[in-house]
Structures are given as C-alpha cells and as structure tokens.
Amino acid sequence: MKLSTRGKYGLYAMYYLAEHKDEGPQSLQSIATTGVPKQYLEQLLGNLRRAGLVNTVRGAQGGYQIASPPGAITILDVIDAMEGPLELSECMKEDGHCDRSCQCPVRRVWQRLTDSINRELAGVTLGDMFDNTGECEADTHE
C-alpha cells in the first residue's frame, strides 16, 4: 500500500495554505514552491475546493485559502478529497461484491486494518503537523 502522488501533493498544498492562512489568498505560483507542479496543482486545488477544504478568491489579489482552521482539518479529510475512501482490497470497495464476505477471515483483517489507518489519519490535523516540524532535527541530535 502506498499513498499516491495525488494524495501527497494534496497534503503539501494544504499544509502550505495552513501555514500561510493569515497572509490572504495564495497564488498558484506561491503554492507551487512546495514542489507540486503548477499544471497539476489546479486539478488538486479543484478537488480540495469541491471537498470544502479550500476557498477560492477571484481578482487581482485572488488565489486560494484554507477553508477552516488547520486544527479542524484532518489528514483523512485531505486524503479522502484526493483519493476517495481507503480500500486495501477490491472486496473492501463500496460496490465490491463477494459471495463469501460474511465468512471471509481475510476481509475481516482488511476491515480492521482499514479502520485502524482511518482512525490514525482522522486523529492528526494540519495544525498537529506544525507541532512536529522540528522532530527530524531533534532525532538526529541524539
């Protein structure tokens, strides 16, 4: 299981908008300093806007802004907006059908893993990410 580039880039963009929330709308060019290609960024921000995570402001001073306080937006919110619900197996999809799903021991494992991952992602907000920015530096000095 691997987070797609789409999910990762969406998280970078949201973190940037959270970090610059008090500076007004941010242009595509400024958000692209996160390393997300500018041409891809418009698509990602469109998904985030449709999910209610980002607002757009038109005009010369327009751009993109985070729609809620960073502490109110979870990593799960961002990943869901970018990739949809987590599905570890075909049988876990909403429309996935398996004649043995009620008795399948493997499906129960996938369900527990999915629930656990979703709980972890829902338990971390963009605001929490600000609290962890210095961890790498602290870890390397031990």
Tab-separated table of N, CA and C in Angstrom:
chain	number	residue	atom	x	y	z
A	1	MET	N	0.846	-1.176	0.000
A	1	MET	CA	0.000	0.000	0.000
A	1	MET	C	0.892	1.239	0.000
A	2	LYS	N	0.561	2.168	-0.864
A	2	LYS	CA	1.374	3.371	-0.992
A	2	LYS	C	0.463	4.554	-1.286
A	3	LEU	N	0.712	5.654	-0.608
A	3	LEU	CA	-0.036	6.878	-0.864
A	3	LEU	C	0.355	7.389	-2.247
A	4	SER	N	-0.627	7.734	-3.047
A	4	SER	CA	-0.338	8.195	-4.402
A	4	SER	C	0.279	9.591	-4.386
A	5	THR	N	0.869	9.944	-5.501
A	5	THR	CA	1.425	11.285	-5.671
A	5	THR	C	0.326	12.320	-5.481
A	6	ARG	N	-0.854	12.017	-5.957
A	6	ARG	CA	-2.004	12.920	-5.828
A	6	ARG	C	-2.285	13.225	-4.355
A	7	GLY	N	-2.315	12.192	-3.518
A	7	GLY	CA	-2.561	12.380	-2.088
A	7	GLY	C	-1.449	13.168	-1.414
A	8	LYS	N	-0.223	12.828	-1.765
A	8	LYS	CA	0.941	13.509	-1.184
A	8	LYS	C	0.962	14.988	-1.580
A	9	TYR	N	0.747	15.277	-2.847
A	9	TYR	CA	0.733	16.660	-3.317
A	9	TYR	C	-0.416	17.447	-2.692
A	10	GLY	N	-1.567	16.811	-2.547
A	10	GLY	CA	-2.701	17.475	-1.906
A	10	GLY	C	-2.375	17.869	-0.477
A	11	LEU	N	-1.676	16.991	0.216
A	11	LEU	CA	-1.275	17.273	1.593
A	11	LEU	C	-0.249	18.403	1.643
A	12	TYR	N	0.701	18.422	0.700
A	12	TYR	CA	1.675	19.521	0.636
A	12	TYR	C	0.963	20.858	0.433
A	13	ALA	N	0.011	20.883	-0.503
A	13	ALA	CA	-0.712	22.126	-0.800
A	13	ALA	C	-1.511	22.591	0.414
A	14	MET	N	-2.181	21.667	1.083
A	14	MET	CA	-2.979	22.037	2.257
A	14	MET	C	-2.090	22.521	3.397
A	15	TYR	N	-0.959	21.894	3.577
A	15	TYR	CA	-0.039	22.331	4.629
A	15	TYR	C	0.438	23.756	4.330
A	16	TYR	N	0.770	24.017	3.075
A	16	TYR	CA	1.212	25.355	2.678
A	16	TYR	C	0.121	26.386	2.962
A	17	LEU	N	-1.114	26.080	2.573
A	17	LEU	CA	-2.215	27.017	2.808
A	17	LEU	C	-2.461	27.219	4.297
A	18	ALA	N	-2.309	26.175	5.079
A	18	ALA	CA	-2.471	26.298	6.531
A	18	ALA	C	-1.370	27.183	7.113
A	19	GLU	N	-0.170	26.977	6.621
A	19	GLU	CA	0.983	27.740	7.105
A	19	GLU	C	0.849	29.234	6.780
A	20	HIS	N	0.190	29.550	5.678
A	20	HIS	CA	0.060	30.936	5.208
A	20	HIS	C	-1.371	31.462	5.354
A	21	LYS	N	-2.126	30.890	6.255
A	21	LYS	CA	-3.555	31.229	6.393
A	21	LYS	C	-3.797	32.690	6.741
A	22	ASP	N	-2.886	33.325	7.436
A	22	ASP	CA	-3.078	34.716	7.859
A	22	ASP	C	-2.545	35.730	6.851
A	23	GLU	N	-2.059	35.254	5.713
A	23	GLU	CA	-1.448	36.129	4.714
A	23	GLU	C	-2.348	36.396	3.516
A	24	GLY	N	-3.603	36.012	3.589
A	24	GLY	CA	-4.527	36.220	2.477
A	24	GLY	C	-4.422	35.116	1.447
A	25	PRO	N	-5.164	35.284	0.344
A	25	PRO	CA	-5.170	34.259	-0.701
A	25	PRO	C	-3.771	34.022	-1.272
A	26	GLN	N	-3.482	32.766	-1.579
A	26	GLN	CA	-2.178	32.383	-2.114
A	26	GLN	C	-2.315	32.019	-3.594
A	27	SER	N	-1.395	32.505	-4.395
A	27	SER	CA	-1.420	32.231	-5.833
A	27	SER	C	-0.944	30.806	-6.109
A	28	LEU	N	-1.287	30.317	-7.300
A	28	LEU	CA	-0.784	29.002	-7.716
A	28	LEU	C	0.738	28.985	-7.682
A	29	GLN	N	1.329	30.070	-8.137
A	29	GLN	CA	2.788	30.152	-8.182
A	29	GLN	C	3.397	30.001	-6.791
A	30	SER	N	2.807	30.645	-5.802
A	30	SER	CA	3.369	30.541	-4.447
A	30	SER	C	3.163	29.140	-3.882
A	31	ILE	N	2.018	28.530	-4.146
A	31	ILE	CA	1.771	27.170	-3.648
A	31	ILE	C	2.701	26.180	-4.336
A	32	ALA	N	3.056	26.461	-5.587
A	32	ALA	CA	3.948	25.576	-6.344
A	32	ALA	C	5.355	25.528	-5.752
A	33	THR	N	5.693	26.456	-4.860
A	33	THR	CA	7.017	26.403	-4.221
A	33	THR	C	7.156	25.165	-3.333
A	34	THR	N	6.052	24.463	-3.090
A	34	THR	CA	6.099	23.223	-2.311
A	34	THR	C	6.675	22.071	-3.121
A	35	GLY	N	6.858	22.292	-4.420
A	35	GLY	CA	7.366	21.230	-5.284
A	35	GLY	C	6.277	20.558	-6.106
A	36	VAL	N	5.038	20.987	-5.918
A	36	VAL	CA	3.931	20.440	-6.703
A	36	VAL	C	3.922	21.155	-8.052
A	37	PRO	N	3.976	20.413	-9.162
A	37	PRO	CA	3.956	21.061	-10.476
A	37	PRO	C	2.712	21.936	-10.646
A	38	LYS	N	2.923	23.151	-11.145
A	38	LYS	CA	1.855	24.146	-11.249
A	38	LYS	C	0.666	23.642	-12.074
A	39	GLN	N	0.944	22.945	-13.179
A	39	GLN	CA	-0.149	22.479	-14.035
A	39	GLN	C	-0.992	21.401	-13.336
A	40	TYR	N	-0.411	20.670	-12.421
A	40	TYR	CA	-1.118	19.631	-11.668
A	40	TYR	C	-1.858	20.245	-10.480
A	41	LEU	N	-1.339	21.331	-9.994
A	41	LEU	CA	-1.863	21.988	-8.799
A	41	LEU	C	-3.308	22.456	-8.976
A	42	GLU	N	-3.646	22.957	-10.160
A	42	GLU	CA	-5.021	23.422	-10.400
A	42	GLU	C	-6.031	22.296	-10.209
A	43	GLN	N	-5.711	21.114	-10.714
A	43	GLN	CA	-6.597	19.956	-10.540
A	43	GLN	C	-6.754	19.611	-9.065
A	44	LEU	N	-5.633	19.564	-8.364
A	44	LEU	CA	-5.655	19.195	-6.945
A	44	LEU	C	-6.470	20.197	-6.136
A	45	LEU	N	-6.241	21.472	-6.383
A	45	LEU	CA	-6.960	22.506	-5.643
A	45	LEU	C	-8.451	22.491	-5.978
A	46	GLY	N	-8.790	22.103	-7.196
A	46	GLY	CA	-10.194	21.943	-7.563
A	46	GLY	C	-10.857	20.852	-6.730
A	47	ASN	N	-10.167	19.736	-6.559
A	47	ASN	CA	-10.692	18.650	-5.714
A	47	ASN	C	-10.845	19.107	-4.270
A	48	LEU	N	-9.849	19.810	-3.779
A	48	LEU	CA	-9.890	20.291	-2.393
A	48	LEU	C	-11.004	21.324	-2.209
A	49	ARG	N	-11.246	22.145	-3.223
A	49	ARG	CA	-12.332	23.130	-3.163
A	49	ARG	C	-13.689	22.426	-3.144
A	50	ARG	N	-13.862	21.439	-4.024
A	50	ARG	CA	-15.133	20.704	-4.062
A	50	ARG	C	-15.398	19.962	-2.753
A	51	ALA	N	-14.342	19.576	-2.056
A	51	ALA	CA	-14.488	18.891	-0.763
A	51	ALA	C	-14.729	19.877	0.378
A	52	GLY	N	-14.679	21.182	0.069
A	52	GLY	CA	-14.921	22.197	1.094
A	52	GLY	C	-13.713	22.507	1.961
A	53	LEU	N	-12.530	22.084	1.527
A	53	LEU	CA	-11.312	22.304	2.311
A	53	LEU	C	-10.591	23.588	1.921
A	54	VAL	N	-10.874	24.083	0.713
A	54	VAL	CA	-10.203	25.269	0.175
A	54	VAL	C	-11.261	26.211	-0.395
A	55	ASN	N	-11.043	27.505	-0.221
A	55	ASN	CA	-11.878	28.534	-0.848
A	55	ASN	C	-11.056	29.236	-1.916
A	56	THR	N	-11.729	29.684	-2.969
A	56	THR	CA	-11.053	30.469	-3.997
A	56	THR	C	-11.519	31.911	-3.901
A	57	VAL	N	-10.597	32.812	-4.185
A	57	VAL	CA	-10.887	34.241	-4.195
A	57	VAL	C	-10.509	34.749	-5.580
A	58	ARG	N	-11.464	35.359	-6.265
A	58	ARG	CA	-11.210	35.872	-7.617
A	58	ARG	C	-10.600	37.270	-7.556
A	59	GLY	N	-10.001	37.650	-8.673
A	59	GLY	CA	-9.488	39.005	-8.803
A	59	GLY	C	-7.976	39.067	-8.779
A	60	ALA	N	-7.474	40.301	-8.897
A	60	ALA	CA	-6.030	40.530	-8.969
A	60	ALA	C	-5.305	40.034	-7.723
A	61	GLN	N	-5.923	40.166	-6.580
A	61	GLN	CA	-5.306	39.711	-5.327
A	61	GLN	C	-5.867	38.354	-4.904
A	62	GLY	N	-6.472	37.652	-5.851
A	62	GLY	CA	-7.126	36.381	-5.556
A	62	GLY	C	-6.157	35.227	-5.421
A	63	GLY	N	-6.727	34.086	-5.189
A	63	GLY	CA	-5.946	32.874	-5.032
A	63	GLY	C	-6.723	31.856	-4.213
A	64	TYR	N	-6.003	31.099	-3.431
A	64	TYR	CA	-6.598	30.014	-2.657
A	64	TYR	C	-6.330	30.219	-1.176
A	65	GLN	N	-7.335	29.857	-0.373
A	65	GLN	CA	-7.206	29.942	1.083
A	65	GLN	C	-7.761	28.668	1.699
A	66	ILE	N	-7.217	28.306	2.828
A	66	ILE	CA	-7.746	27.178	3.585
A	66	ILE	C	-9.137	27.578	4.095
A	67	ALA	N	-10.102	26.657	4.050
A	67	ALA	CA	-11.498	26.985	4.359
A	67	ALA	C	-11.830	26.907	5.842
A	68	SER	N	-11.023	26.221	6.620
A	68	SER	CA	-11.269	26.048	8.058
A	68	SER	C	-9.950	26.181	8.796
A	69	PRO	N	-9.989	26.360	10.097
A	69	PRO	CA	-8.741	26.409	10.855
A	69	PRO	C	-7.952	25.103	10.691
A	70	PRO	N	-6.618	25.178	10.672
A	70	PRO	CA	-5.798	23.977	10.497
A	70	PRO	C	-6.108	22.865	11.508
A	71	GLY	N	-6.515	23.238	12.694
A	71	GLY	CA	-6.838	22.233	13.703
A	71	GLY	C	-8.147	21.511	13.458
A	72	ALA	N	-8.917	21.985	12.473
A	72	ALA	CA	-10.214	21.369	12.168
A	72	ALA	C	-10.171	20.483	10.922
A	73	ILE	N	-9.034	20.447	10.241
A	73	ILE	CA	-8.908	19.648	9.015
A	73	ILE	C	-7.949	18.497	9.286
A	74	THR	N	-8.453	17.279	9.143
A	74	THR	CA	-7.619	16.106	9.403
A	74	THR	C	-6.913	15.650	8.131
A	75	ILE	N	-5.895	14.849	8.331
A	75	ILE	CA	-5.190	14.251	7.194
A	75	ILE	C	-6.166	13.364	6.417
A	76	LEU	N	-7.065	12.693	7.134
A	76	LEU	CA	-8.076	11.863	6.472
A	76	LEU	C	-8.956	12.708	5.554
A	77	ASP	N	-9.328	13.910	5.977
A	77	ASP	CA	-10.124	14.805	5.126
A	77	ASP	C	-9.409	15.058	3.799
A	78	VAL	N	-8.122	15.333	3.883
A	78	VAL	CA	-7.337	15.652	2.682
A	78	VAL	C	-7.192	14.420	1.795
A	79	ILE	N	-6.829	13.293	2.381
A	79	ILE	CA	-6.640	12.064	1.604
A	79	ILE	C	-7.956	11.643	0.950
A	80	ASP	N	-9.057	11.717	1.689
A	80	ASP	CA	-10.363	11.381	1.105
A	80	ASP	C	-10.691	12.290	-0.077
A	81	ALA	N	-10.389	13.578	0.050
A	81	ALA	CA	-10.664	14.527	-1.034
A	81	ALA	C	-9.824	14.218	-2.267
A	82	MET	N	-8.610	13.746	-2.045
A	82	MET	CA	-7.702	13.499	-3.158
A	82	MET	C	-7.883	12.115	-3.775
A	83	GLU	N	-8.150	11.122	-2.941
A	83	GLU	CA	-8.126	9.742	-3.418
A	83	GLU	C	-9.416	8.968	-3.196
A	84	GLY	N	-10.319	9.528	-2.417
A	84	GLY	CA	-11.512	8.778	-2.060
A	84	GLY	C	-11.222	7.886	-0.862
A	85	PRO	N	-12.212	7.099	-0.457
A	85	PRO	CA	-12.033	6.256	0.729
A	85	PRO	C	-10.917	5.226	0.542
A	86	LEU	N	-10.243	4.927	1.630
A	86	LEU	CA	-9.177	3.928	1.632
A	86	LEU	C	-9.762	2.550	1.359
A	87	GLU	N	-9.179	1.843	0.404
A	87	GLU	CA	-9.607	0.484	0.079
A	87	GLU	C	-8.368	-0.383	-0.055
A	88	LEU	N	-8.141	-1.238	0.920
A	88	LEU	CA	-6.957	-2.086	0.903
A	88	LEU	C	-7.106	-3.277	-0.034
A	89	SER	N	-8.327	-3.603	-0.391
A	89	SER	CA	-8.586	-4.751	-1.251
A	89	SER	C	-9.833	-4.468	-2.080
A	90	GLU	N	-9.948	-5.126	-3.219
A	90	GLU	CA	-11.129	-4.962	-4.072
A	90	GLU	C	-12.410	-5.244	-3.302
A	91	CYS	N	-12.368	-6.225	-2.415
A	91	CYS	CA	-13.589	-6.597	-1.688
A	91	CYS	C	-14.003	-5.535	-0.674
A	92	MET	N	-13.135	-4.564	-0.413
A	92	MET	CA	-13.450	-3.512	0.552
A	92	MET	C	-14.139	-2.313	-0.099
A	93	LYS	N	-14.202	-2.289	-1.417
A	93	LYS	CA	-14.867	-1.183	-2.104
A	93	LYS	C	-16.351	-1.210	-1.786
A	94	GLU	N	-16.959	-0.032	-1.813
A	94	GLU	CA	-18.400	0.051	-1.529
A	94	GLU	C	-19.206	-0.829	-2.467
A	95	ASP	N	-18.819	-0.855	-3.739
A	95	ASP	CA	-19.559	-1.671	-4.698
A	95	ASP	C	-18.935	-3.048	-4.885
A	96	GLY	N	-17.875	-3.342	-4.106
A	96	GLY	CA	-17.227	-4.649	-4.197
A	96	GLY	C	-18.165	-5.733	-3.705
A	97	HIS	N	-18.234	-6.784	-4.453
A	97	HIS	CA	-19.146	-7.854	-4.064
A	97	HIS	C	-18.369	-9.157	-3.959
A	98	CYS	N	-18.642	-9.849	-2.895
A	98	CYS	CA	-18.031	-11.151	-2.692
A	98	CYS	C	-19.079	-12.036	-2.021
A	99	ASP	N	-19.301	-13.180	-2.591
A	99	ASP	CA	-20.296	-14.102	-2.033
A	99	ASP	C	-19.915	-14.591	-0.644
A	100	ARG	N	-18.627	-14.513	-0.312
A	100	ARG	CA	-18.170	-15.040	0.975
A	100	ARG	C	-17.838	-13.943	1.982
A	101	SER	N	-18.201	-12.711	1.718
A	101	SER	CA	-17.761	-11.602	2.569
A	101	SER	C	-18.144	-11.770	4.036
A	102	CYS	N	-19.279	-12.370	4.310
A	102	CYS	CA	-19.694	-12.548	5.711
A	102	CYS	C	-18.821	-13.556	6.458
A	103	GLN	N	-18.300	-14.556	5.758
A	103	GLN	CA	-17.494	-15.590	6.406
A	103	GLN	C	-15.991	-15.439	6.158
A	104	CYS	N	-15.602	-14.499	5.348
A	104	CYS	CA	-14.203	-14.402	4.925
A	104	CYS	C	-13.315	-13.844	6.038
A	105	PRO	N	-12.362	-14.645	6.531
A	105	PRO	CA	-11.472	-14.158	7.587
A	105	PRO	C	-10.511	-13.080	7.082
A	106	VAL	N	-10.152	-13.127	5.814
A	106	VAL	CA	-9.224	-12.145	5.257
A	106	VAL	C	-9.901	-10.777	5.168
A	107	ARG	N	-11.162	-10.753	4.774
A	107	ARG	CA	-11.888	-9.487	4.686
A	107	ARG	C	-11.951	-8.810	6.052
A	108	ARG	N	-12.124	-9.597	7.099
A	108	ARG	CA	-12.168	-9.029	8.451
A	108	ARG	C	-10.829	-8.380	8.812
A	109	VAL	N	-9.737	-8.986	8.376
A	109	VAL	CA	-8.410	-8.395	8.617
A	109	VAL	C	-8.294	-7.075	7.862
A	110	TRP	N	-8.700	-7.069	6.587
A	110	TRP	CA	-8.648	-5.830	5.796
A	110	TRP	C	-9.484	-4.748	6.453
A	111	GLN	N	-10.651	-5.134	6.970
A	111	GLN	CA	-11.535	-4.159	7.607
A	111	GLN	C	-10.890	-3.566	8.853
A	112	ARG	N	-10.265	-4.418	9.676
A	112	ARG	CA	-9.600	-3.915	10.889
A	112	ARG	C	-8.449	-2.983	10.528
A	113	LEU	N	-7.663	-3.354	9.520
A	113	LEU	CA	-6.556	-2.501	9.082
A	113	LEU	C	-7.072	-1.169	8.540
A	114	THR	N	-8.108	-1.220	7.723
A	114	THR	CA	-8.699	-0.001	7.174
A	114	THR	C	-9.192	0.903	8.292
A	115	ASP	N	-9.909	0.324	9.248
A	115	ASP	CA	-10.422	1.106	10.377
A	115	ASP	C	-9.288	1.733	11.174
A	116	SER	N	-8.216	0.978	11.384
A	116	SER	CA	-7.072	1.468	12.154
A	116	SER	C	-6.373	2.628	11.434
A	117	ILE	N	-6.142	2.462	10.147
A	117	ILE	CA	-5.488	3.519	9.363
A	117	ILE	C	-6.363	4.772	9.342
A	118	ASN	N	-7.663	4.596	9.114
A	118	ASN	CA	-8.574	5.746	9.096
A	118	ASN	C	-8.593	6.463	10.439
A	119	ARG	N	-8.559	5.702	11.528
A	119	ARG	CA	-8.522	6.319	12.864
A	119	ARG	C	-7.262	7.157	13.038
A	120	GLU	N	-6.123	6.621	12.615
A	120	GLU	CA	-4.859	7.361	12.724
A	120	GLU	C	-4.902	8.638	11.894
A	121	LEU	N	-5.352	8.528	10.644
A	121	LEU	CA	-5.413	9.697	9.763
A	121	LEU	C	-6.410	10.731	10.274
A	122	ALA	N	-7.496	10.276	10.864
A	122	ALA	CA	-8.504	11.191	11.416
A	122	ALA	C	-8.028	11.833	12.715
A	123	GLY	N	-7.023	11.242	13.332
A	123	GLY	CA	-6.520	11.753	14.604
A	123	GLY	C	-5.410	12.780	14.470
A	124	VAL	N	-5.013	13.091	13.239
A	124	VAL	CA	-3.943	14.073	13.007
A	124	VAL	C	-4.502	15.200	12.145
A	125	THR	N	-4.373	16.422	12.628
A	125	THR	CA	-4.846	17.586	11.874
A	125	THR	C	-3.666	18.313	11.232
A	126	LEU	N	-3.984	19.218	10.329
A	126	LEU	CA	-2.927	20.060	9.759
A	126	LEU	C	-2.250	20.858	10.866
A	127	GLY	N	-3.022	21.295	11.845
A	127	GLY	CA	-2.453	22.016	12.986
A	127	GLY	C	-1.453	21.172	13.755
A	128	ASP	N	-1.738	19.883	13.911
A	128	ASP	CA	-0.811	18.979	14.597
A	128	ASP	C	0.513	18.882	13.850
A	129	MET	N	0.459	18.991	12.536
A	129	MET	CA	1.679	18.875	11.737
A	129	MET	C	2.653	20.002	12.048
A	130	PHE	N	2.147	21.185	12.415
A	130	PHE	CA	3.038	22.291	12.786
A	130	PHE	C	3.829	21.947	14.039
A	131	ASP	N	3.214	21.202	14.937
A	131	ASP	CA	3.877	20.824	16.185
A	131	ASP	C	5.006	19.834	15.966
A	132	ASN	N	5.029	19.161	14.807
A	132	ASN	CA	6.007	18.107	14.554
A	132	ASN	C	7.104	18.509	13.582
A	133	THR	N	7.172	19.770	13.193
A	133	THR	CA	8.129	20.160	12.156
A	133	THR	C	9.578	20.035	12.590
A	134	GLY	N	9.872	20.111	13.861
A	134	GLY	CA	11.257	20.030	14.311
A	134	GLY	C	11.709	18.643	14.714
A	135	GLU	N	10.874	17.626	14.540
A	135	GLU	CA	11.212	16.289	15.012
A	135	GLU	C	12.453	15.714	14.351
A	136	CYS	N	12.628	15.920	13.059
A	136	CYS	CA	13.789	15.352	12.373
A	136	CYS	C	15.080	15.909	12.948
A	137	GLU	N	15.100	17.207	13.180
A	137	GLU	CA	16.292	17.826	13.746
A	137	GLU	C	16.573	17.274	15.135
A	138	ALA	N	15.542	17.137	15.943
A	138	ALA	CA	15.724	16.628	17.305
A	138	ALA	C	16.185	15.179	17.281
A	139	ASP	N	15.648	14.382	16.366
A	139	ASP	CA	16.005	12.969	16.293
A	139	ASP	C	17.456	12.771	15.873
A	140	THR	N	17.993	13.639	15.027
A	140	THR	CA	19.349	13.452	14.523
A	140	THR	C	20.407	13.860	15.535
A	141	HIS	N	20.018	14.549	16.599
A	141	HIS	CA	20.992	15.006	17.581
A	141	HIS	C	21.094	14.092	18.793
A	142	GLU	N	20.473	12.951	18.733
A	142	GLU	CA	20.530	12.046	19.892
A	142	GLU	C	21.770	11.198	19.878
